Amino acid sequence: MKHQLSKSTFMRGVKCEKSLYLNKHKKELRDELTIQQQAIFSQGSKVGELAQGLFPGGIDLSPASFYDFGPSIEATSEAIKNQAPIIYEAAFLFDGVLAAMDILVKTEAGYSAYEVKSSTEVKEVYLQDVALQAYVIESCGVKLADISIVYINNQYVKNGPIDIKELFCVESVVDQLQPFLVNVPQQINQFRTVLASTTAPAIEIGMQCQLPYACDFMEHCWKAVPEYSVFNLSRLSRKKCFELYRKGIVFLSEIPDNEELNVNQRMQIEAEKNKEPIIKHNEIERFVDELSYPIRHLDFETFGLAIPLLNQCKPYQQVVFQYSIHTQQHPNERPAHFEFLAETSQQTDFRKELIEQLIKDCGDSGDILVYNISFEKAKLLDLAMAFPEYEASLRGIVSRLKDLMEPFMKRWYYLPEMKGSYSIKKVLPAIDPDFENAYQELEISDGASANLIFGQILDGTFIEATESVRENLLKYCELDTLAMVRILNKLNKLAYS
């Protein structure tokens, strides 16, 4: 059974008709699926499977192939004819539009429908999503008594086996669907017209490219936007960026002097125009003079899963699984390196071992430098709450934290090459060109990838060899703290030059 539109393509059309067209006729232009996106899809599948436990004993009508829903549609029709009490992945086809509902439960008033999301709230885009499903299902002659969205309860705290009734929230949205339902037939006809066209709709880039989620044709649609443009102006709202772009202002140097901007934004523009660094020696000197040696450069890596694996953790809570420390006894000294990476071969809670080694590696004197203090501080306090026997030692570490990001965030030191960012991955190559390609050469080159890969290893969905991944995780985390050493060495030189 062929279909012209599915729920996913319908929602693509709602977001952007150009994306809908390209997805049908120019699939080769689609951006490559990232590790993060793959992990998100995998996590969504696990959440959907777990949510079936809210209504146990159903029949699973998932298609054997994503490209052939015919058998699933026929099986669904037969199951409903036989008044099956619970159906998972029920598939329906009406007038060339395909919809699949995660869970259907038979009631005296008809079927109650449940759409499962791995989000922690009901979003407007979900209402549009289930409105299309409701339209197709009821057009197939199935009466829906109620429609609910099942989502993650972010206040749930795991304590022993997962309690799915506590993990999930179930919210009826049937009363909110009417404004969306009335437009569905017209939208379907419009999207059919788009798909039948010989040319893509002339839609300019805009807010829809990244809201409510990033489009997978951005690389194609944004190819006319230079790598460094008004969209890189620090902390400028996306709406304001597009206002400038619509006026033909693409480069920072083209922004008028009378444009209302904050001090840091204006500083970024002037640095780009003049191609000159901004160095506030007094502030930098004060910063380095207030540091107490030995200095330990600390960086955490964390993971967060929708379904928490460890006790005393909430859904999506970021849990420390790795750290790197470079210790300098004196300024500009070659550092000693210490590291920890949790074992995954045994399904045990590794946090105690991490805490004990961290306390040892941090010693009891000197400052501990981090890059973005709010993150490491929050993670240390999370550990202290979960393991109160170590609270005093962990709070002692917190009291010694200082933020290496401060000189760059406050623009005491700014180079045009930083392109408005104070991310360590922009700062490091700008001040130390030898490190320009350091991150690009790594197999794992960003915290988001490290987060998702480790989470997949733990929950059993990672399919590659884990030993090589462990090596890559260690290299990445070590580079972050080595970068901090190089940055501090540079600040020391600037302070006294």
Short mmCIF file of C-alpha atoms in Angstrom, two decimals:
data_model
loop_
_atom_site.label_atom_id
_atom_site.label_comp_id
_atom_site.label_asym_id
_atom_site.label_seq_id
_atom_site.Cartn_x
_atom_site.Cartn_y
_atom_site.Cartn_z
CA MET A 1 0.00 0.00 0.00
CA LYS A 2 1.55 3.25 -1.15
CA HIS A 3 1.15 6.52 0.69
CA GLN A 4 1.83 10.08 -0.42
CA LEU A 5 2.22 11.54 3.05
CA SER A 6 3.15 10.09 6.42
CA LYS A 7 3.03 11.69 9.83
CA SER A 8 6.73 12.61 9.56
CA THR A 9 6.44 14.14 6.08
CA PHE A 10 3.26 15.98 7.05
CA MET A 11 5.09 17.51 10.02
CA ARG A 12 7.99 18.36 7.74
CA GLY A 13 5.56 20.27 5.55
CA VAL A 14 4.11 22.12 8.54
CA LYS A 15 7.63 23.21 9.44
CA CYS A 16 8.74 24.15 5.90
CA GLU A 17 7.25 23.24 2.52
CA LYS A 18 10.66 23.56 0.89
CA SER A 19 12.00 20.89 3.24
CA LEU A 20 9.03 18.68 2.31
CA TYR A 21 9.80 19.07 -1.38
CA LEU A 22 13.53 18.46 -1.03
CA ASN A 23 12.93 15.39 1.12
CA LYS A 24 10.87 13.87 -1.70
CA HIS A 25 12.83 14.96 -4.76
CA LYS A 26 16.36 15.84 -3.58
CA LYS A 27 17.14 13.45 -0.76
CA GLU A 28 20.83 13.56 -1.67
CA LEU A 29 20.98 17.16 -0.40
CA ARG A 30 19.99 16.14 3.11
CA ASP A 31 22.57 16.65 5.85
CA GLU A 32 24.33 13.55 7.11
CA LEU A 33 22.75 12.11 10.24
CA THR A 34 24.90 13.06 13.23
CA ILE A 35 25.86 10.82 16.15
CA GLN A 36 23.67 12.97 18.37
CA GLN A 37 20.62 12.55 16.13
CA GLN A 38 21.13 8.81 15.90
CA ALA A 39 21.31 8.59 19.68
CA ILE A 40 18.16 10.69 20.07
CA PHE A 41 16.24 8.39 17.72
CA SER A 42 17.54 5.33 19.56
CA GLN A 43 16.55 6.80 22.91
CA GLY A 44 13.09 7.65 21.59
CA SER A 45 12.59 4.03 20.55
CA LYS A 46 13.57 2.78 24.02
CA VAL A 47 11.15 5.23 25.65
CA GLY A 48 8.35 4.08 23.34
CA GLU A 49 8.97 0.42 24.14
CA LEU A 50 9.06 1.07 27.87
CA ALA A 51 5.83 3.08 27.77
CA GLN A 52 4.02 0.04 26.39
CA GLY A 53 4.34 -1.34 29.91
CA LEU A 54 1.74 1.19 31.05
CA PHE A 55 -0.75 -0.92 29.08
CA PRO A 56 0.66 -4.46 29.13
CA GLY A 57 -0.46 -7.40 27.05
CA GLY A 58 -1.02 -5.62 23.76
CA ILE A 59 -0.32 -6.95 20.28
CA ASP A 60 2.63 -5.34 18.49
CA LEU A 61 1.82 -4.46 14.86
CA SER A 62 5.11 -2.70 14.08
CA PRO A 63 5.99 -3.08 10.39
CA ALA A 64 8.79 -5.49 9.49
CA SER A 65 10.13 -2.81 7.16
CA PHE A 66 9.89 0.95 7.49
CA TYR A 67 9.25 1.05 3.74
CA ASP A 68 6.32 -1.38 3.74
CA PHE A 69 3.44 -0.58 6.09
CA GLY A 70 0.96 -2.65 4.07
CA PRO A 71 0.93 -5.73 6.35
CA SER A 72 0.76 -3.52 9.45
CA ILE A 73 -2.22 -1.57 8.05
CA GLU A 74 -4.06 -4.79 7.24
CA ALA A 75 -3.25 -6.32 10.63
CA THR A 76 -4.48 -3.18 12.39
CA SER A 77 -7.77 -3.25 10.50
CA GLU A 78 -8.24 -6.91 11.44
CA ALA A 79 -7.33 -6.30 15.10
CA ILE A 80 -9.86 -3.48 15.42
CA LYS A 81 -12.52 -5.57 13.69
CA ASN A 82 -11.85 -8.23 16.35
CA GLN A 83 -11.97 -5.59 19.10
CA ALA A 84 -8.41 -6.17 20.25
CA PRO A 85 -8.10 -4.63 23.73
CA ILE A 86 -4.61 -3.13 23.32
CA ILE A 87 -2.63 -2.46 20.14
CA TYR A 88 0.94 -1.18 19.83
CA GLU A 89 2.01 0.68 16.68
CA ALA A 90 -1.41 0.59 15.05
CA ALA A 91 -1.13 1.75 11.41
CA PHE A 92 -3.82 3.48 9.33
CA LEU A 93 -4.04 4.71 5.74
CA PHE A 94 -6.66 7.20 4.56
CA ASP A 95 -6.67 8.95 1.20
CA GLY A 96 -2.94 8.37 0.74
CA VAL A 97 -1.98 9.59 4.23
CA LEU A 98 -0.29 7.18 6.64
CA ALA A 99 -0.46 7.46 10.43
CA ALA A 100 0.76 5.10 13.16
CA MET A 101 -0.34 5.46 16.79
CA ASP A 102 1.98 4.22 19.53
CA ILE A 103 -0.74 2.70 21.72
CA LEU A 104 -4.48 2.12 21.31
CA VAL A 105 -6.57 0.91 24.25
CA LYS A 106 -10.18 -0.30 23.85
CA THR A 107 -12.79 1.33 26.08
CA GLU A 108 -16.58 1.27 26.16
CA ALA A 109 -16.66 4.62 24.35
CA GLY A 110 -14.16 3.61 21.66
CA TYR A 111 -10.38 3.50 21.53
CA SER A 112 -8.16 5.74 23.64
CA ALA A 113 -5.00 6.76 21.78
CA TYR A 114 -1.59 7.36 23.38
CA GLU A 115 1.30 9.03 21.58
CA VAL A 116 4.64 8.59 23.39
CA LYS A 117 7.28 11.34 23.41
CA SER A 118 10.71 11.36 25.04
CA SER A 119 10.25 15.04 25.92
CA THR A 120 9.53 16.30 29.45
CA GLU A 121 6.52 18.41 28.44
CA VAL A 122 3.68 18.66 25.94
CA LYS A 123 4.80 20.93 23.11
CA GLU A 124 2.60 22.62 20.53
CA VAL A 125 4.26 20.68 17.74
CA TYR A 126 2.97 17.47 19.37
CA LEU A 127 -0.61 18.74 19.15
CA GLN A 128 -0.20 19.23 15.40
CA ASP A 129 1.31 15.75 15.24
CA VAL A 130 -1.57 13.97 17.01
CA ALA A 131 -4.17 16.06 15.19
CA LEU A 132 -3.01 14.51 11.91
CA GLN A 133 -3.12 11.05 13.47
CA ALA A 134 -6.60 11.60 14.88
CA TYR A 135 -7.83 12.82 11.50
CA VAL A 136 -6.54 9.73 9.69
CA ILE A 137 -7.68 7.24 12.34
CA GLU A 138 -11.21 8.61 12.64
CA SER A 139 -11.47 8.91 8.85
CA CYS A 140 -10.82 5.16 8.78
CA GLY A 141 -13.98 4.70 10.86
CA VAL A 142 -12.33 4.20 14.27
CA LYS A 143 -13.93 6.22 17.06
CA LEU A 144 -11.38 7.80 19.42
CA ALA A 145 -12.73 8.21 22.94
CA ASP A 146 -9.65 10.14 24.05
CA ILE A 147 -6.19 11.15 22.87
CA SER A 148 -3.27 11.54 25.24
CA ILE A 149 0.41 12.33 25.09
CA VAL A 150 2.71 10.22 27.23
CA TYR A 151 5.90 12.04 28.20
CA ILE A 152 8.77 11.89 30.70
CA ASN A 153 8.28 13.08 34.27
CA ASN A 154 11.48 15.02 34.93
CA GLN A 155 10.80 15.03 38.69
CA TYR A 156 10.97 11.24 38.93
CA VAL A 157 13.96 9.98 40.95
CA LYS A 158 15.07 6.40 40.36
CA ASN A 159 15.36 4.30 43.49
CA GLY A 160 15.61 0.66 42.53
CA PRO A 161 13.85 -0.78 39.45
CA ILE A 162 12.22 1.76 37.13
CA ASP A 163 8.67 2.60 38.20
CA ILE A 164 7.09 3.34 34.83
CA LYS A 165 3.94 4.78 36.39
CA GLU A 166 6.13 7.39 38.07
CA LEU A 167 8.52 7.83 35.15
CA PHE A 168 5.76 8.78 32.70
CA CYS A 169 3.12 11.49 32.70
CA VAL A 170 -0.09 10.90 30.73
CA GLU A 171 -1.96 14.02 29.63
CA SER A 172 -5.19 14.10 27.63
CA VAL A 173 -4.99 16.66 24.81
CA VAL A 174 -8.27 15.92 23.05
CA ASP A 175 -9.73 19.28 24.07
CA GLN A 176 -6.74 21.14 22.60
CA LEU A 177 -6.80 19.57 19.13
CA GLN A 178 -9.68 21.33 17.40
CA PRO A 179 -7.69 24.40 16.20
CA PHE A 180 -5.25 22.00 14.55
CA LEU A 181 -7.79 19.45 13.27
CA VAL A 182 -9.77 21.98 11.25
CA ASN A 183 -6.72 22.79 9.12
CA VAL A 184 -5.57 19.23 8.44
CA PRO A 185 -7.54 18.56 5.18
CA GLN A 186 -6.40 21.86 3.68
CA GLN A 187 -2.79 21.22 4.73
CA ILE A 188 -2.85 17.75 3.17
CA ASN A 189 -4.07 19.18 -0.14
CA GLN A 190 -1.44 21.93 -0.03
CA PHE A 191 1.38 19.47 0.66
CA ARG A 192 0.24 17.27 -2.22
CA THR A 193 0.47 20.31 -4.51
CA VAL A 194 4.00 20.99 -3.25
CA LEU A 195 5.09 17.42 -3.86
CA ALA A 196 3.58 17.43 -7.38
CA SER A 197 5.45 20.59 -8.36
CA THR A 198 8.51 20.49 -10.64
CA THR A 199 10.37 23.09 -8.57
CA ALA A 200 11.00 23.65 -4.88
CA PRO A 201 9.01 26.40 -3.14
CA ALA A 202 10.88 29.70 -2.99
CA ILE A 203 11.20 29.88 0.79
CA GLU A 204 14.03 31.90 2.29
CA ILE A 205 15.95 30.82 5.35
CA GLY A 206 14.27 31.86 8.56
CA MET A 207 13.32 30.93 12.08
CA GLN A 208 11.73 27.72 10.77
CA CYS A 209 15.19 26.36 9.92
CA GLN A 210 15.90 25.66 13.57
CA LEU A 211 12.50 25.77 15.27
CA PRO A 212 10.99 23.71 16.72
CA TYR A 213 14.02 21.59 15.74
CA ALA A 214 16.89 21.90 13.26
CA CYS A 215 16.09 21.04 9.64
CA ASP A 216 18.23 18.43 7.93
CA PHE A 217 18.57 20.56 4.78
CA MET A 218 20.26 23.49 6.51
CA GLU A 219 23.64 22.92 4.88
CA HIS A 220 21.99 23.19 1.46
CA CYS A 221 19.68 26.10 2.22
CA TRP A 222 22.32 28.09 4.12
CA LYS A 223 25.14 27.66 1.60
CA ALA A 224 24.94 31.34 0.62
CA VAL A 225 25.54 32.43 4.23
CA PRO A 226 29.27 32.80 4.93
CA GLU A 227 30.87 30.85 7.75
CA TYR A 228 31.23 34.04 9.81
CA SER A 229 28.27 36.39 9.52
CA VAL A 230 25.73 38.40 11.51
CA PHE A 231 24.41 35.06 12.76
CA ASN A 232 27.64 34.75 14.79
CA LEU A 233 27.22 38.02 16.65
CA SER A 234 27.45 37.06 20.32
CA ARG A 235 24.12 36.76 22.17
CA LEU A 236 22.14 38.48 19.42
CA SER A 237 18.64 37.04 19.21
CA ARG A 238 17.89 34.90 16.17
CA LYS A 239 15.01 37.24 15.33
CA LYS A 240 17.36 40.23 15.26
CA CYS A 241 19.89 38.30 13.17
CA PHE A 242 17.25 37.68 10.53
CA GLU A 243 16.14 41.31 10.62
CA LEU A 244 19.67 42.37 9.72
CA TYR A 245 20.01 39.64 7.11
CA ARG A 246 16.75 40.65 5.42
CA LYS A 247 18.17 44.18 5.09
CA GLY A 248 21.11 42.77 3.16
CA ILE A 249 23.50 42.99 6.10
CA VAL A 250 25.53 39.78 6.05
CA PHE A 251 28.98 40.58 7.46
CA LEU A 252 29.66 42.11 10.87
CA SER A 253 31.53 44.98 9.23
CA GLU A 254 28.28 45.99 7.47
CA ILE A 255 26.30 46.54 10.68
CA PRO A 256 25.52 50.28 11.03
CA ASP A 257 27.06 52.23 13.90
CA ASN A 258 23.60 53.28 15.13
CA GLU A 259 22.36 49.69 15.52
CA GLU A 260 21.32 49.03 19.12
CA LEU A 261 23.84 46.53 20.48
CA ASN A 262 25.47 45.77 23.82
CA VAL A 263 29.09 46.54 24.69
CA ASN A 264 30.43 43.05 23.92
CA GLN A 265 28.65 42.90 20.58
CA ARG A 266 30.05 46.30 19.59
CA MET A 267 33.51 45.16 20.74
CA GLN A 268 33.22 42.06 18.55
CA ILE A 269 32.31 44.19 15.52
CA GLU A 270 35.17 46.63 16.09
CA ALA A 271 37.67 43.79 16.48
CA GLU A 272 36.45 42.31 13.20
CA LYS A 273 36.70 45.66 11.40
CA ASN A 274 40.14 46.53 12.76
CA LYS A 275 41.52 42.97 12.87
CA GLU A 276 43.17 43.86 16.17
CA PRO A 277 43.12 42.07 19.54
CA ILE A 278 41.58 43.47 22.70
CA ILE A 279 43.84 42.93 25.71
CA LYS A 280 43.09 44.39 29.14
CA HIS A 281 46.39 43.74 30.87
CA ASN A 282 45.34 44.98 34.31
CA GLU A 283 42.36 42.65 34.56
CA ILE A 284 44.39 39.70 33.25
CA GLU A 285 47.21 40.43 35.69
CA ARG A 286 44.77 40.58 38.60
CA PHE A 287 43.19 37.30 37.52
CA VAL A 288 46.46 35.34 37.38
CA ASP A 289 47.85 36.98 40.54
CA GLU A 290 44.86 35.78 42.54
CA LEU A 291 45.43 32.14 41.57
CA SER A 292 46.83 29.84 44.22
CA TYR A 293 49.21 27.01 43.25
CA PRO A 294 49.30 24.10 42.81
CA ILE A 295 46.65 24.59 40.15
CA ARG A 296 44.57 21.68 38.93
CA HIS A 297 42.83 22.06 35.57
CA LEU A 298 39.63 20.00 35.81
CA ASP A 299 37.10 18.95 33.17
CA PHE A 300 34.07 16.65 33.54
CA GLU A 301 32.26 14.63 30.90
CA THR A 302 28.69 13.64 31.64
CA PHE A 303 25.86 11.58 30.18
CA GLY A 304 22.11 11.92 30.59
CA LEU A 305 19.44 9.44 29.55
CA ALA A 306 15.67 9.75 29.38
CA ILE A 307 15.43 6.54 31.40
CA PRO A 308 17.84 6.93 34.33
CA LEU A 309 20.18 3.99 34.92
CA LEU A 310 21.59 4.96 38.32
CA ASN A 311 19.78 5.39 41.61
CA GLN A 312 19.13 8.92 42.91
CA CYS A 313 19.11 10.21 39.33
CA LYS A 314 16.34 11.94 37.39
CA PRO A 315 15.56 11.61 33.67
CA TYR A 316 18.11 13.48 31.56
CA GLN A 317 20.15 14.37 34.66
CA GLN A 318 23.76 14.88 33.60
CA VAL A 319 25.90 12.32 35.48
CA VAL A 320 29.69 12.57 35.63
CA PHE A 321 31.35 9.49 34.15
CA GLN A 322 34.80 10.88 33.31
CA TYR A 323 37.25 13.57 34.28
CA SER A 324 40.69 14.82 33.33
CA ILE A 325 43.05 16.80 35.55
CA HIS A 326 46.30 18.52 34.60
CA THR A 327 48.22 19.71 37.66
CA GLN A 328 50.79 22.53 37.66
CA GLN A 329 52.87 23.13 40.77
CA HIS A 330 54.19 26.44 39.41
CA PRO A 331 53.28 28.87 36.57
CA ASN A 332 54.16 27.63 33.07
CA GLU A 333 55.35 24.31 34.47
CA ARG A 334 54.87 21.14 32.45
CA PRO A 335 51.77 19.55 34.02
CA ALA A 336 51.17 16.08 35.44
CA HIS A 337 48.06 14.34 34.13
CA PHE A 338 45.41 12.34 36.02
CA GLU A 339 42.21 10.86 34.62
CA PHE A 340 39.22 8.66 35.31
CA LEU A 341 36.81 6.92 32.96
CA ALA A 342 34.03 4.73 34.33
CA GLU A 343 34.04 1.05 33.51
CA THR A 344 31.03 -0.20 31.59
CA SER A 345 31.67 -3.94 31.57
CA GLN A 346 29.71 -4.37 34.80
CA GLN A 347 26.32 -2.82 35.44
CA THR A 348 27.38 -1.20 38.71
CA ASP A 349 27.28 2.36 39.99
CA PHE A 350 30.74 3.77 39.27
CA ARG A 351 30.22 7.10 41.03
CA LYS A 352 31.77 6.12 44.37
CA GLU A 353 34.97 5.06 42.68
CA LEU A 354 34.99 8.29 40.66
CA ILE A 355 34.44 10.43 43.77
CA GLU A 356 37.19 8.72 45.77
CA GLN A 357 39.74 9.09 42.98
CA LEU A 358 38.65 12.68 42.30
CA ILE A 359 39.15 13.65 45.93
CA LYS A 360 42.63 12.09 45.85
CA ASP A 361 43.60 13.71 42.52
CA CYS A 362 42.37 17.15 43.63
CA GLY A 363 44.55 17.13 46.75
CA ASP A 364 43.80 19.50 49.60
CA SER A 365 45.41 22.78 48.51
CA GLY A 366 45.54 25.16 45.55
CA ASP A 367 42.91 26.38 43.14
CA ILE A 368 40.97 24.13 40.78
CA LEU A 369 40.45 25.76 37.41
CA VAL A 370 37.43 24.82 35.31
CA TYR A 371 36.02 26.28 32.11
CA ASN A 372 32.46 27.41 32.90
CA ILE A 373 32.27 27.08 36.66
CA SER A 374 28.49 26.68 36.90
CA PHE A 375 28.62 23.27 35.22
CA GLU A 376 31.34 21.60 37.29
CA LYS A 377 29.97 23.14 40.48
CA ALA A 378 26.48 21.76 39.80
CA LYS A 379 27.83 18.28 39.06
CA LEU A 380 29.92 18.22 42.25
CA LEU A 381 26.88 19.22 44.29
CA ASP A 382 24.82 16.50 42.58
CA LEU A 383 27.42 13.95 43.68
CA ALA A 384 27.42 15.36 47.22
CA MET A 385 23.64 15.00 47.40
CA ALA A 386 23.71 11.41 46.10
CA PHE A 387 26.60 10.39 48.37
CA PRO A 388 26.37 12.41 51.61
CA GLU A 389 29.32 10.54 53.14
CA TYR A 390 31.57 12.47 50.72
CA GLU A 391 29.73 15.79 50.98
CA ALA A 392 32.35 17.62 53.05
CA SER A 393 35.18 16.66 50.69
CA LEU A 394 33.19 17.50 47.57
CA ARG A 395 32.09 20.85 48.95
CA GLY A 396 35.74 21.49 49.75
CA ILE A 397 36.53 21.01 46.07
CA VAL A 398 33.67 23.34 45.13
CA SER A 399 35.12 26.06 47.39
CA ARG A 400 38.40 25.92 45.46
CA LEU A 401 36.90 26.26 41.96
CA LYS A 402 37.82 29.23 39.78
CA ASP A 403 36.63 29.93 36.25
CA LEU A 404 39.22 30.14 33.46
CA MET A 405 36.44 31.29 31.15
CA GLU A 406 36.10 34.60 32.99
CA PRO A 407 38.80 36.60 31.09
CA PHE A 408 37.22 35.61 27.77
CA MET A 409 33.58 35.89 28.79
CA LYS A 410 34.25 39.41 30.12
CA ARG A 411 36.30 40.27 27.02
CA TRP A 412 39.50 41.04 28.91
CA TYR A 413 41.18 39.12 26.13
CA TYR A 414 39.56 38.91 22.73
CA LEU A 415 40.89 38.08 19.28
CA PRO A 416 38.97 38.40 15.99
CA GLU A 417 39.64 34.69 15.41
CA MET A 418 37.40 33.85 18.37
CA LYS A 419 34.44 35.00 16.27
CA GLY A 420 32.40 36.24 19.20
CA SER A 421 32.64 32.98 21.12
CA TYR A 422 34.34 32.24 24.41
CA SER A 423 34.00 28.49 23.94
CA ILE A 424 37.28 26.73 24.66
CA LYS A 425 37.21 25.30 21.14
CA LYS A 426 37.27 28.83 19.71
CA VAL A 427 39.60 30.36 22.29
CA LEU A 428 42.34 27.72 22.12
CA PRO A 429 43.13 27.80 18.37
CA ALA A 430 42.85 31.60 18.38
CA ILE A 431 45.55 32.07 21.00
CA ASP A 432 47.58 28.96 20.17
CA PRO A 433 47.58 28.22 16.41
CA ASP A 434 49.45 24.95 17.01
CA PHE A 435 46.16 23.65 18.37
CA GLU A 436 44.06 24.85 15.43
CA ASN A 437 43.19 21.35 14.25
CA ALA A 438 43.59 19.53 17.55
CA TYR A 439 39.87 18.84 18.08
CA GLN A 440 39.15 18.15 14.40
CA GLU A 441 41.70 15.33 14.45
CA LEU A 442 39.88 13.47 17.23
CA GLU A 443 37.34 10.71 16.65
CA ILE A 444 35.26 12.23 19.47
CA SER A 445 35.63 16.01 19.37
CA ASP A 446 32.81 17.47 21.45
CA GLY A 447 31.08 16.93 24.76
CA ALA A 448 27.68 16.20 23.22
CA SER A 449 29.08 13.23 21.29
CA ALA A 450 30.91 11.95 24.36
CA ASN A 451 27.69 12.25 26.36
CA LEU A 452 25.55 10.34 23.89
CA ILE A 453 28.09 7.64 23.04
CA PHE A 454 28.76 6.78 26.68
CA GLY A 455 25.04 6.72 27.41
CA GLN A 456 24.53 4.30 24.53
CA ILE A 457 27.32 2.06 25.81
CA LEU A 458 25.64 1.93 29.21
CA ASP A 459 22.13 1.23 27.95
CA GLY A 460 23.36 -1.37 25.45
CA THR A 461 22.45 0.41 22.21
CA PHE A 462 26.01 1.20 21.08
CA ILE A 463 27.06 -1.31 18.43
CA GLU A 464 30.73 -0.46 17.80
CA ALA A 465 33.82 -1.73 19.65
CA THR A 466 33.88 -0.05 23.04
CA GLU A 467 37.65 -0.29 23.67
CA SER A 468 38.53 2.06 20.83
CA VAL A 469 35.75 4.38 21.97
CA ARG A 470 37.21 4.45 25.48
CA GLU A 471 40.58 5.50 24.05
CA ASN A 472 38.90 8.28 22.09
CA LEU A 473 36.97 9.48 25.16
CA LEU A 474 40.19 9.67 27.15
CA LYS A 475 41.96 11.61 24.39
CA TYR A 476 39.13 14.11 24.10
CA CYS A 477 38.80 14.83 27.81
CA GLU A 478 42.60 15.09 28.19
CA LEU A 479 42.74 17.63 25.38
CA ASP A 480 40.21 19.86 27.15
CA THR A 481 42.37 20.19 30.27
CA LEU A 482 45.59 20.43 28.26
CA ALA A 483 43.91 23.29 26.41
CA MET A 484 43.28 24.98 29.74
CA VAL A 485 46.97 24.66 30.61
CA ARG A 486 47.95 26.32 27.33
CA ILE A 487 45.38 29.08 27.86
CA LEU A 488 46.60 29.83 31.39
CA ASN A 489 50.22 29.88 30.19
CA LYS A 490 49.19 32.48 27.59
CA LEU A 491 47.42 34.60 30.21
CA ASN A 492 50.54 34.47 32.41
CA LYS A 493 52.65 35.80 29.53
CA LEU A 494 50.16 38.56 28.75
CA ALA A 495 49.95 39.64 32.38
CA TYR A 496 53.61 40.45 32.56
CA SER A 497 54.41 41.45 28.99
#
